[in-house]
PDB file of C-alpha atoms in Angstrom:
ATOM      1  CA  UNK A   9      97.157  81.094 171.266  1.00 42.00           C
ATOM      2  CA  UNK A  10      94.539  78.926 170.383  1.00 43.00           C
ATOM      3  CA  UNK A  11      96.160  76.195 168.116  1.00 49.00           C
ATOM      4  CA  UNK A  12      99.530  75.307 169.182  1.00 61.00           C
ATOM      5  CA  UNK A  13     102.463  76.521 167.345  1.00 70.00           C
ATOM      6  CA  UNK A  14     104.977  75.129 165.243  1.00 86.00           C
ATOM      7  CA  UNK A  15     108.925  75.476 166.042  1.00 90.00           C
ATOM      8  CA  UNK A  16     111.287  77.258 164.688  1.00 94.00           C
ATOM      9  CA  UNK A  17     108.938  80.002 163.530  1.00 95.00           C
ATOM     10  CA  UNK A  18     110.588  83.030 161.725  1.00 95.00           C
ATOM     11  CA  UNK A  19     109.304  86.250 161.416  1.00 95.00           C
ATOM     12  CA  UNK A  20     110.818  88.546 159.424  1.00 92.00           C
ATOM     13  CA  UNK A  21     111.468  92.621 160.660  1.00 93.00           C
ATOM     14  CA  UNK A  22     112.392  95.809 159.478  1.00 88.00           C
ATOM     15  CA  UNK A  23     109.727  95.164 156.192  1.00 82.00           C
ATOM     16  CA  UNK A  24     110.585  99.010 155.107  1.00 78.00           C
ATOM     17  CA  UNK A  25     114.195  98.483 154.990  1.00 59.00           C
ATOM     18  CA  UNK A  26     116.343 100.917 152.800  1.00 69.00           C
ATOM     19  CA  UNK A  27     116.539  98.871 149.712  1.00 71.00           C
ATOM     20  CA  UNK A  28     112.611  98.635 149.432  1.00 65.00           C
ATOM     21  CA  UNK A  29     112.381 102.645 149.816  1.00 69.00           C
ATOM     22  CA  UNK A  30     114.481 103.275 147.621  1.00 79.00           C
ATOM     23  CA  UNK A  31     112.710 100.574 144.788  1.00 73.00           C
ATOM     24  CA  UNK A  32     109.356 102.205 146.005  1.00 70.00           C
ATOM     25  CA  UNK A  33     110.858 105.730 145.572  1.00 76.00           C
ATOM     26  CA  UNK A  34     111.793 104.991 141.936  1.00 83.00           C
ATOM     27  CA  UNK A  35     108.920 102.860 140.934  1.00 76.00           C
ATOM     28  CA  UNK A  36     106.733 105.901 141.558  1.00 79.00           C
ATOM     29  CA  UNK A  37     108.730 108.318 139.640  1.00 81.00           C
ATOM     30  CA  UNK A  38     108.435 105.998 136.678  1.00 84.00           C
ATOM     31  CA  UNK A  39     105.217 105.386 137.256  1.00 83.00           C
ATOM     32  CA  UNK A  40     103.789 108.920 137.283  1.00 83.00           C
ATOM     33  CA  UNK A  41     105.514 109.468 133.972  1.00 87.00           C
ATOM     34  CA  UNK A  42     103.882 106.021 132.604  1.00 83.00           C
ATOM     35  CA  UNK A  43     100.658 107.163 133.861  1.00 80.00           C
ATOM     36  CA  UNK A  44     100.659 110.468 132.324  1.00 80.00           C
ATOM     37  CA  UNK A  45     101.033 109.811 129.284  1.00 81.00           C
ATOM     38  CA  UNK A  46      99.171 106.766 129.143  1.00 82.00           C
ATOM     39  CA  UNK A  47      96.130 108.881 129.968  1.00 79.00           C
ATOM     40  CA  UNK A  48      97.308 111.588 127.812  1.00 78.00           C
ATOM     41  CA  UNK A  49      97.366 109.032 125.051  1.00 79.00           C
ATOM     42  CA  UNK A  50      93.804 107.139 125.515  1.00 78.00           C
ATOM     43  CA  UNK A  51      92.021 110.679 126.397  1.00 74.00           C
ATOM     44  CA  UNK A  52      93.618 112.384 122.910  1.00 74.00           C
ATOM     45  CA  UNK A  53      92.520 109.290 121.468  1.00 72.00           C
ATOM     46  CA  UNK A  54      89.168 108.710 123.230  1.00 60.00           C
ATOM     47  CA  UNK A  55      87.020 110.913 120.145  1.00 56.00           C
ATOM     48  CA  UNK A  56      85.521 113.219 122.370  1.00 57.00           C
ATOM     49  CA  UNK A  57      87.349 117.485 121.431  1.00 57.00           C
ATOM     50  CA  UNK A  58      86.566 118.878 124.704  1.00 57.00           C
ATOM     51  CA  UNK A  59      88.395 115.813 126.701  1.00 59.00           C
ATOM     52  CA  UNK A  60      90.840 116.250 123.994  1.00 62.00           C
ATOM     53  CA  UNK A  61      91.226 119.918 124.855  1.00 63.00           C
ATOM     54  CA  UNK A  62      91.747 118.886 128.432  1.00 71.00           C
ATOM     55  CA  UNK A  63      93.868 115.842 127.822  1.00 72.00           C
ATOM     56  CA  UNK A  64      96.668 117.405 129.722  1.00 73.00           C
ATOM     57  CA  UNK A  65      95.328 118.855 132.822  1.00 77.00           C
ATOM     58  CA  UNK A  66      92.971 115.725 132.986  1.00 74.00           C
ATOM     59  CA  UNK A  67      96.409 113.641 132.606  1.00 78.00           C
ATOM     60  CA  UNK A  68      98.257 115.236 135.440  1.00 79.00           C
ATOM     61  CA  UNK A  69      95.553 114.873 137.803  1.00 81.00           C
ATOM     62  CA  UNK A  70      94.707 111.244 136.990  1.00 80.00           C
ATOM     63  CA  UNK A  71      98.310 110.423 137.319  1.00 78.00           C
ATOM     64  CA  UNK A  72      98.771 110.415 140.651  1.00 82.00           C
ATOM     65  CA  UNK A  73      96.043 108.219 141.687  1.00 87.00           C
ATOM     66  CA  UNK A  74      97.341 106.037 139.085  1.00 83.00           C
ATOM     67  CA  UNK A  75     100.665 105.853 140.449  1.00 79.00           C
ATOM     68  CA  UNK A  76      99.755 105.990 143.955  1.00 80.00           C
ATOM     69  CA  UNK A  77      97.684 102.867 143.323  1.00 84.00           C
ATOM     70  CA  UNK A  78     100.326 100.925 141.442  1.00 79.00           C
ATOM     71  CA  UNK A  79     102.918 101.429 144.033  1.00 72.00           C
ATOM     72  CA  UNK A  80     100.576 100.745 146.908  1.00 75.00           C
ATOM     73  CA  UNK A  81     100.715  97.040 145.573  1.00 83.00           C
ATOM     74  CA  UNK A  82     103.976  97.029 144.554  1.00 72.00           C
ATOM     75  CA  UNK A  83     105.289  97.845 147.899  1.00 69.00           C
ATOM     76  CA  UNK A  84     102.824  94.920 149.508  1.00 73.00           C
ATOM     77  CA  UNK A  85     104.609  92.561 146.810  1.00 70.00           C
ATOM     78  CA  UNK A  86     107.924  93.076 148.007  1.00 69.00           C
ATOM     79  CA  UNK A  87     106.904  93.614 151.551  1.00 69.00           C
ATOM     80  CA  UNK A  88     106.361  89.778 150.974  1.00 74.00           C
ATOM     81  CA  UNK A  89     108.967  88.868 149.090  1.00 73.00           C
ATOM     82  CA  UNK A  90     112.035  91.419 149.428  1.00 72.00           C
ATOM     83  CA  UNK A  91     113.111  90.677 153.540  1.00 74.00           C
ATOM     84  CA  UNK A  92     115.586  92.962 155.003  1.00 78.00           C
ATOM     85  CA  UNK A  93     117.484  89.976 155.960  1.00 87.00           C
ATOM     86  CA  UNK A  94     116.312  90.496 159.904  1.00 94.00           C
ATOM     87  CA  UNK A  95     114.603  87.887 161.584  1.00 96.00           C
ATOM     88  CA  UNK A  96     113.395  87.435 164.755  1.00 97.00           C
ATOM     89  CA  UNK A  97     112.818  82.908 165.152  1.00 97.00           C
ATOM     90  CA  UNK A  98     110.598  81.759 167.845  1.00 97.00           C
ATOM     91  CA  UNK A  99     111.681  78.127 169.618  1.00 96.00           C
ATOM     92  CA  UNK A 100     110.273  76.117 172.002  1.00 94.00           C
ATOM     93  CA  UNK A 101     112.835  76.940 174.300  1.00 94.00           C
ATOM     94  CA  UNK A 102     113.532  80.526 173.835  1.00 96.00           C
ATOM     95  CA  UNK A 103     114.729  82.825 170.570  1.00 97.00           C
ATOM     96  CA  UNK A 104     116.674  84.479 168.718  1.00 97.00           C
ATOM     97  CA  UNK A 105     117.479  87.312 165.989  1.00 97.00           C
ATOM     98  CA  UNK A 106     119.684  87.864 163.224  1.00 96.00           C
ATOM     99  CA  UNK A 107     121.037  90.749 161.533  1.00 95.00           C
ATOM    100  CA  UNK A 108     121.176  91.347 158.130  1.00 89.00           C
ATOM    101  CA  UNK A 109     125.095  90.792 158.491  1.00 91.00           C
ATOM    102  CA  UNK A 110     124.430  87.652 159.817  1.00 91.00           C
ATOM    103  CA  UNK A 111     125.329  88.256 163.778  1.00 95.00           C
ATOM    104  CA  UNK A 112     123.103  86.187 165.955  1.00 96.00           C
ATOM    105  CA  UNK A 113     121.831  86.743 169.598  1.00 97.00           C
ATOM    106  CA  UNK A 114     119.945  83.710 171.331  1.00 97.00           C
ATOM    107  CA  UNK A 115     118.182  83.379 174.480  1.00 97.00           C
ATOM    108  CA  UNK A 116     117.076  80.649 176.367  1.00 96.00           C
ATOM    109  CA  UNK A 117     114.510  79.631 179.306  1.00 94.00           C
ATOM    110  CA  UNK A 118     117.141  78.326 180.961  1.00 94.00           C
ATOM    111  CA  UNK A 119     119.473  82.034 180.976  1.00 95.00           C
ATOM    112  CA  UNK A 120     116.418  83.225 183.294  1.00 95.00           C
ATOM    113  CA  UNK A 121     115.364  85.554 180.424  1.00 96.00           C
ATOM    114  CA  UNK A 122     114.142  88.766 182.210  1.00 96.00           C
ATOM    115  CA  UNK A 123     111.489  90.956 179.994  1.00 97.00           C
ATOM    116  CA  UNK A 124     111.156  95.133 180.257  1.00 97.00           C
ATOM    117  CA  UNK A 125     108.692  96.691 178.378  1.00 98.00           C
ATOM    118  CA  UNK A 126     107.731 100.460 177.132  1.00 98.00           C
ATOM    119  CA  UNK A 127     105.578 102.334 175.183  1.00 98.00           C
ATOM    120  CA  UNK A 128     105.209 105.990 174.339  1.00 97.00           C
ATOM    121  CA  UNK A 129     102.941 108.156 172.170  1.00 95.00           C
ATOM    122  CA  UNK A 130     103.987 109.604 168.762  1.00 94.00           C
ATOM    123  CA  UNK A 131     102.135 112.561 169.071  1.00 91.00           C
ATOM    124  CA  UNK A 132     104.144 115.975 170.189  1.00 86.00           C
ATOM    125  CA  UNK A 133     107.603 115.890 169.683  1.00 89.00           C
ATOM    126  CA  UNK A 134     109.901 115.993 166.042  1.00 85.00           C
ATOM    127  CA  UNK A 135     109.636 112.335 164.308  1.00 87.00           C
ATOM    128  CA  UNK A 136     111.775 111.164 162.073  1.00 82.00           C
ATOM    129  CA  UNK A 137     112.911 108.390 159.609  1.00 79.00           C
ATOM    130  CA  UNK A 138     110.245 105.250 160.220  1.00 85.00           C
ATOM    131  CA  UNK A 139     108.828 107.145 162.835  1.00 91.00           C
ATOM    132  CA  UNK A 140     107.163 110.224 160.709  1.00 87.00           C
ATOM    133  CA  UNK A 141     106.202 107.533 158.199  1.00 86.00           C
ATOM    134  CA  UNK A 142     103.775 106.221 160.827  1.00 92.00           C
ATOM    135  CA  UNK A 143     100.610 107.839 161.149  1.00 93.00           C
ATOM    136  CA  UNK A 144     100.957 110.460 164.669  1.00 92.00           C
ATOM    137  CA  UNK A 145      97.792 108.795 166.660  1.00 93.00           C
ATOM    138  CA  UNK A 146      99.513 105.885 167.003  1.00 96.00           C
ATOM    139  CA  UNK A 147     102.045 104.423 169.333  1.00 97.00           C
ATOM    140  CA  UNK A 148     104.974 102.512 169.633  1.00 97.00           C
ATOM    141  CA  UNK A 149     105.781  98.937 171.580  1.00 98.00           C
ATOM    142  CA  UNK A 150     108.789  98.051 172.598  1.00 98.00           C
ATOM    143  CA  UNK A 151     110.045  94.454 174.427  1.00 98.00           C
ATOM    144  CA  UNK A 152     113.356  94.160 175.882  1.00 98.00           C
ATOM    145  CA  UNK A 153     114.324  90.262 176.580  1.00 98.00           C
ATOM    146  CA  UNK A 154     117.996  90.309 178.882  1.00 97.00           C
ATOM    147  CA  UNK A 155     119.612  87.378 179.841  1.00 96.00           C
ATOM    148  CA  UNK A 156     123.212  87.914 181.432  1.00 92.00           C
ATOM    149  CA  UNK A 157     125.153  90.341 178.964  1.00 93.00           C
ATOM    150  CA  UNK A 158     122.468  88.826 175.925  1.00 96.00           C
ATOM    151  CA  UNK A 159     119.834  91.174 174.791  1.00 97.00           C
ATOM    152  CA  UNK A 160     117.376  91.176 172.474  1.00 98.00           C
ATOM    153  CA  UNK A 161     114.673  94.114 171.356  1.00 98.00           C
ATOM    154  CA  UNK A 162     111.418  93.482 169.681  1.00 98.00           C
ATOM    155  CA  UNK A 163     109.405  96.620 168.481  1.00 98.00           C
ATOM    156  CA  UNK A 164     106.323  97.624 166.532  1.00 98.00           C
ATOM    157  CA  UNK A 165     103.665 100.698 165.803  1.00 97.00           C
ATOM    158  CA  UNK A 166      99.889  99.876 166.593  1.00 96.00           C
ATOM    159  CA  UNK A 167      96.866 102.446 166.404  1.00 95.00           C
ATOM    160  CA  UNK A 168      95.466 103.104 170.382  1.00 94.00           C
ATOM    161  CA  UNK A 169      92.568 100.763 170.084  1.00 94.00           C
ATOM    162  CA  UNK A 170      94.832  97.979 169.244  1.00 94.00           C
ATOM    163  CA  UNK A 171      97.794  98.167 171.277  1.00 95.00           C
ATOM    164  CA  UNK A 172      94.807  98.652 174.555  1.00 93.00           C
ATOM    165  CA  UNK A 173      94.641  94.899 174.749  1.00 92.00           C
ATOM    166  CA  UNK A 174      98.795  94.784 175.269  1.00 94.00           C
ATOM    167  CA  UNK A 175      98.569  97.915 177.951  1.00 94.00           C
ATOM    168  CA  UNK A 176      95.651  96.642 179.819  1.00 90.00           C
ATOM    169  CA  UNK A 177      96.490  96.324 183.731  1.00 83.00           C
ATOM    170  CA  UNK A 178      96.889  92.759 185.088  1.00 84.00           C
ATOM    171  CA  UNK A 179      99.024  91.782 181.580  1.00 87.00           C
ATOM    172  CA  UNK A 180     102.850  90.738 181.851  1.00 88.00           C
ATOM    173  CA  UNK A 181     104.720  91.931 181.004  1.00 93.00           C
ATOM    174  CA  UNK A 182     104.074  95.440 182.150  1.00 95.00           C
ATOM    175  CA  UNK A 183     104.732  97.875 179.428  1.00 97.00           C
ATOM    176  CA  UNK A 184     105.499 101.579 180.994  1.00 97.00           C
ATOM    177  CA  UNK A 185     104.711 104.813 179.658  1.00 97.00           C
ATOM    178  CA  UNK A 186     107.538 106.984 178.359  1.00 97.00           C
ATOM    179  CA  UNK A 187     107.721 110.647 176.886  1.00 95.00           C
ATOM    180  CA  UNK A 188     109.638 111.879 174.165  1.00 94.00           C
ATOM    181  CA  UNK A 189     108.253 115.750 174.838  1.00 89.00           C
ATOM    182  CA  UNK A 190     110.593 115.558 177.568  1.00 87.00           C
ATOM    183  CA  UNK A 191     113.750 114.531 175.845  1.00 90.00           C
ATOM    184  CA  UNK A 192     113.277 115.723 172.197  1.00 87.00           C
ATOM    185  CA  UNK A 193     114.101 119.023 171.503  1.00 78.00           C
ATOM    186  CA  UNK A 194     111.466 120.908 169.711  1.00 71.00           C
ATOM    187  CA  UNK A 195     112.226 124.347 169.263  1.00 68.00           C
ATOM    188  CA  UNK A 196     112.788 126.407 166.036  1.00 62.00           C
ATOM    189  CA  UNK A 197     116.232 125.816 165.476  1.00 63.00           C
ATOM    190  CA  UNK A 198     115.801 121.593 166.185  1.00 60.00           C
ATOM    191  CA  UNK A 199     112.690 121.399 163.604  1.00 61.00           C
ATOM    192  CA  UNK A 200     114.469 123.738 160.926  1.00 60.00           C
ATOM    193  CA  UNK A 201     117.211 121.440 161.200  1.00 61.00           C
ATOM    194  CA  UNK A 202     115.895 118.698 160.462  1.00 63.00           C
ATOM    195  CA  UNK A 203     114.628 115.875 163.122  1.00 72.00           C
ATOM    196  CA  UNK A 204     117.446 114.063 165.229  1.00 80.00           C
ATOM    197  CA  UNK A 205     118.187 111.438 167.769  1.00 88.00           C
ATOM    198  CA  UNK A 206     118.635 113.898 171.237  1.00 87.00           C
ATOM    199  CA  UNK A 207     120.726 113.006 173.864  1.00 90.00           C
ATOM    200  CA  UNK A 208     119.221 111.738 177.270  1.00 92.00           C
ATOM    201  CA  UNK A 209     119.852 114.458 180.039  1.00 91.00           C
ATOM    202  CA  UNK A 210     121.489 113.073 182.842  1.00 92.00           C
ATOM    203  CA  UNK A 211     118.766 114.014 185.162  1.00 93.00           C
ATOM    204  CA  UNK A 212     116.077 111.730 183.061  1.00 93.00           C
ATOM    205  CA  UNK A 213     118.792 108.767 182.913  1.00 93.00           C
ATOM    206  CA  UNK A 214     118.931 108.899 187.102  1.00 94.00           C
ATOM    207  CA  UNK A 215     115.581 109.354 187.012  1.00 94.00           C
ATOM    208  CA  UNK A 216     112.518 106.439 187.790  1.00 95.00           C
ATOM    209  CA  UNK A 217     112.212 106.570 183.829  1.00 96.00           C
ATOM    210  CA  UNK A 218     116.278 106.372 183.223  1.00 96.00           C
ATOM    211  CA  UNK A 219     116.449 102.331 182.851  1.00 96.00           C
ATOM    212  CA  UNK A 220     113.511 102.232 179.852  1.00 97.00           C
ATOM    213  CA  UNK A 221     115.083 105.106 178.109  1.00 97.00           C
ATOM    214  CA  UNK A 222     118.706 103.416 177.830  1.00 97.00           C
ATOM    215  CA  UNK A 223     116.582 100.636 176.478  1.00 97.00           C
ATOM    216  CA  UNK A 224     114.912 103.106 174.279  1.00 97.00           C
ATOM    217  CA  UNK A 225     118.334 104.334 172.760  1.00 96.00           C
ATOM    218  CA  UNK A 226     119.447 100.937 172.355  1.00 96.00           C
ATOM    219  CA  UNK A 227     116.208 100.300 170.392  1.00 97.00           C
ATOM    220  CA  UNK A 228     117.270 103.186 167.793  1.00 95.00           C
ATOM    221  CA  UNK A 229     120.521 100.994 167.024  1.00 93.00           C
ATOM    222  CA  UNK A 230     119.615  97.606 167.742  1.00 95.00           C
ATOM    223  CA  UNK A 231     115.425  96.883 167.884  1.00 97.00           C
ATOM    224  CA  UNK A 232     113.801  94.830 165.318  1.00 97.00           C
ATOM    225  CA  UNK A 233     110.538  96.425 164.440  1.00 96.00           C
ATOM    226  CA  UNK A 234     108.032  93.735 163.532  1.00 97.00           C
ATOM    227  CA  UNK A 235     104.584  94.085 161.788  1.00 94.00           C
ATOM    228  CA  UNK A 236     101.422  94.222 164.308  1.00 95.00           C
ATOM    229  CA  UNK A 237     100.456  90.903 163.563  1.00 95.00           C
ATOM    230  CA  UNK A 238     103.804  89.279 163.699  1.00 95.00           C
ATOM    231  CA  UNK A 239     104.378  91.755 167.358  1.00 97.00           C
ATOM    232  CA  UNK A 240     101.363  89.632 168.474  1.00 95.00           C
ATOM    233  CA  UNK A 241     102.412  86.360 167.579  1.00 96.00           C
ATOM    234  CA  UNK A 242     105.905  87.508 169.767  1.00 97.00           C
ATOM    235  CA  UNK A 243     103.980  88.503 172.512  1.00 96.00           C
ATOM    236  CA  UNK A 244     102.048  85.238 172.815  1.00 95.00           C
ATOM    237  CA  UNK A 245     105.396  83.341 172.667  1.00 96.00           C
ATOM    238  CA  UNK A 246     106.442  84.952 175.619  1.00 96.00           C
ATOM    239  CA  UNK A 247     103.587  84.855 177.900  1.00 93.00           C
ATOM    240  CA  UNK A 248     102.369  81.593 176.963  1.00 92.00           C
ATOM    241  CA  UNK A 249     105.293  79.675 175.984  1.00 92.00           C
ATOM    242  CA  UNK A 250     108.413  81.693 177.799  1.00 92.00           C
ATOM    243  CA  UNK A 251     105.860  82.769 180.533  1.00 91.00           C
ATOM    244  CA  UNK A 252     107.579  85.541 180.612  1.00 88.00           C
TER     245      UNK A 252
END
């Protein structure tokens, strides 16, 4: 980093936590109904018979935008201001996490912090949940930080041209390439009902890939998914202050 950083530092994960779905969900229900007839109103009003004459088609297709719009900045509002009550704090000396529930894991310099990292592509397999909410050209970063029986996992989503500068060779730590395609199930019967966790054959978990995937299904229950840029700041905290 270029100017030296302040500690603690808190960064807050999971930004799309259930609550805020859920407020999103409704506030563009409402919304679309607000928006409809808002334009139904000013384009009955607006003088003109043929707009008037179209006033409801015109409304329904206006409202969307509309809503779209409104919610858009809604949801960056309480992105902002509506944590999920998981943090991730940066010290000098290490960090730490938090749930929601209030459980805390820290890690020090001095446990001999050990880092693993992964990455695989979205593209190919059944996403679900956060997963099909990000867009399928991207991929997804994961950091696992163990010390003794202590860990700690750090995750985020980042388009291929950004997460290049994490994946180039000669950069610690190493992140290795994973594949869902050949753990996810994706027949006809799997996608019809409905996308699902799989479990791990025993062959891939004895396998060269076996230790990142454990990590990977510990991520699904434990990982705190942060932001891109707050991923970055992380990552420069442990190369450059952990030098991990």
């Amino acid at each position: 980093m270029t100017l030296q950083q302040i500690y603690p530092k808190v960064l807050h994960a999971d930004q799309e936590h259930s609550g805020l779905r859920t407020a999103v969900f409704t506030l563009l229900f409402v919304s679309l109904i607000l928006a409809f007839f808002g334009l139904r109103a000013l384009l009955s009003a607006g003088g003109l018979g043929w707009v008037a004459d179209y006033a409801f088609a015109l409304s329904c297709l206006g409202a969307f935008p509309v809503a779209v719009g409104v919610v858009w900045l809604a949801e960056q509002y309480m992105k902002r201001y509506w944590p999920s009550g998981r943090t991730v704090t940066l010290m000098s000396n290490g960090l730490s996490t938090q749930t929601e529930a209030g459980s805390t894991v820290t890690l020090t310099k001095a446990q001999g912090i050990v880092p693993m990292a992964w990455y695989f592509d979205l593209r190919g397999w059944q996403r679900g949940g956060r997963e099909r909410r990000v867009p399928q050209n991207w991929l997804c970063l994961s950091v696992e930080l163990k010390a003794g029986k202590d860990s700690i996992i750090i995750f985020t989503y980042l388009p291929e041209s950004r997460a290049e500068g994490w994946l180039a060779k000669g950069n610690k730590p190493t992140f290795y390439q994973i594949h869902p395609q050949n753990v996810y199930d994706n027949s006809l019967r799997t996608r019809l009902a409905g996308p699902s966790r799989p479990e791990i054959p025993p062959d891939v978990i004895t396998g060269k890939d076996g230790p990142y995937w454990l990590a990977e299904r510990r991520r699904w229950l434990d990982g705190f998914e942060l932001p891109p840029e707050e991923f970055e700041t992380f990552m420069d905290h442990i190369r450059t202050t952990l030098k991990l």
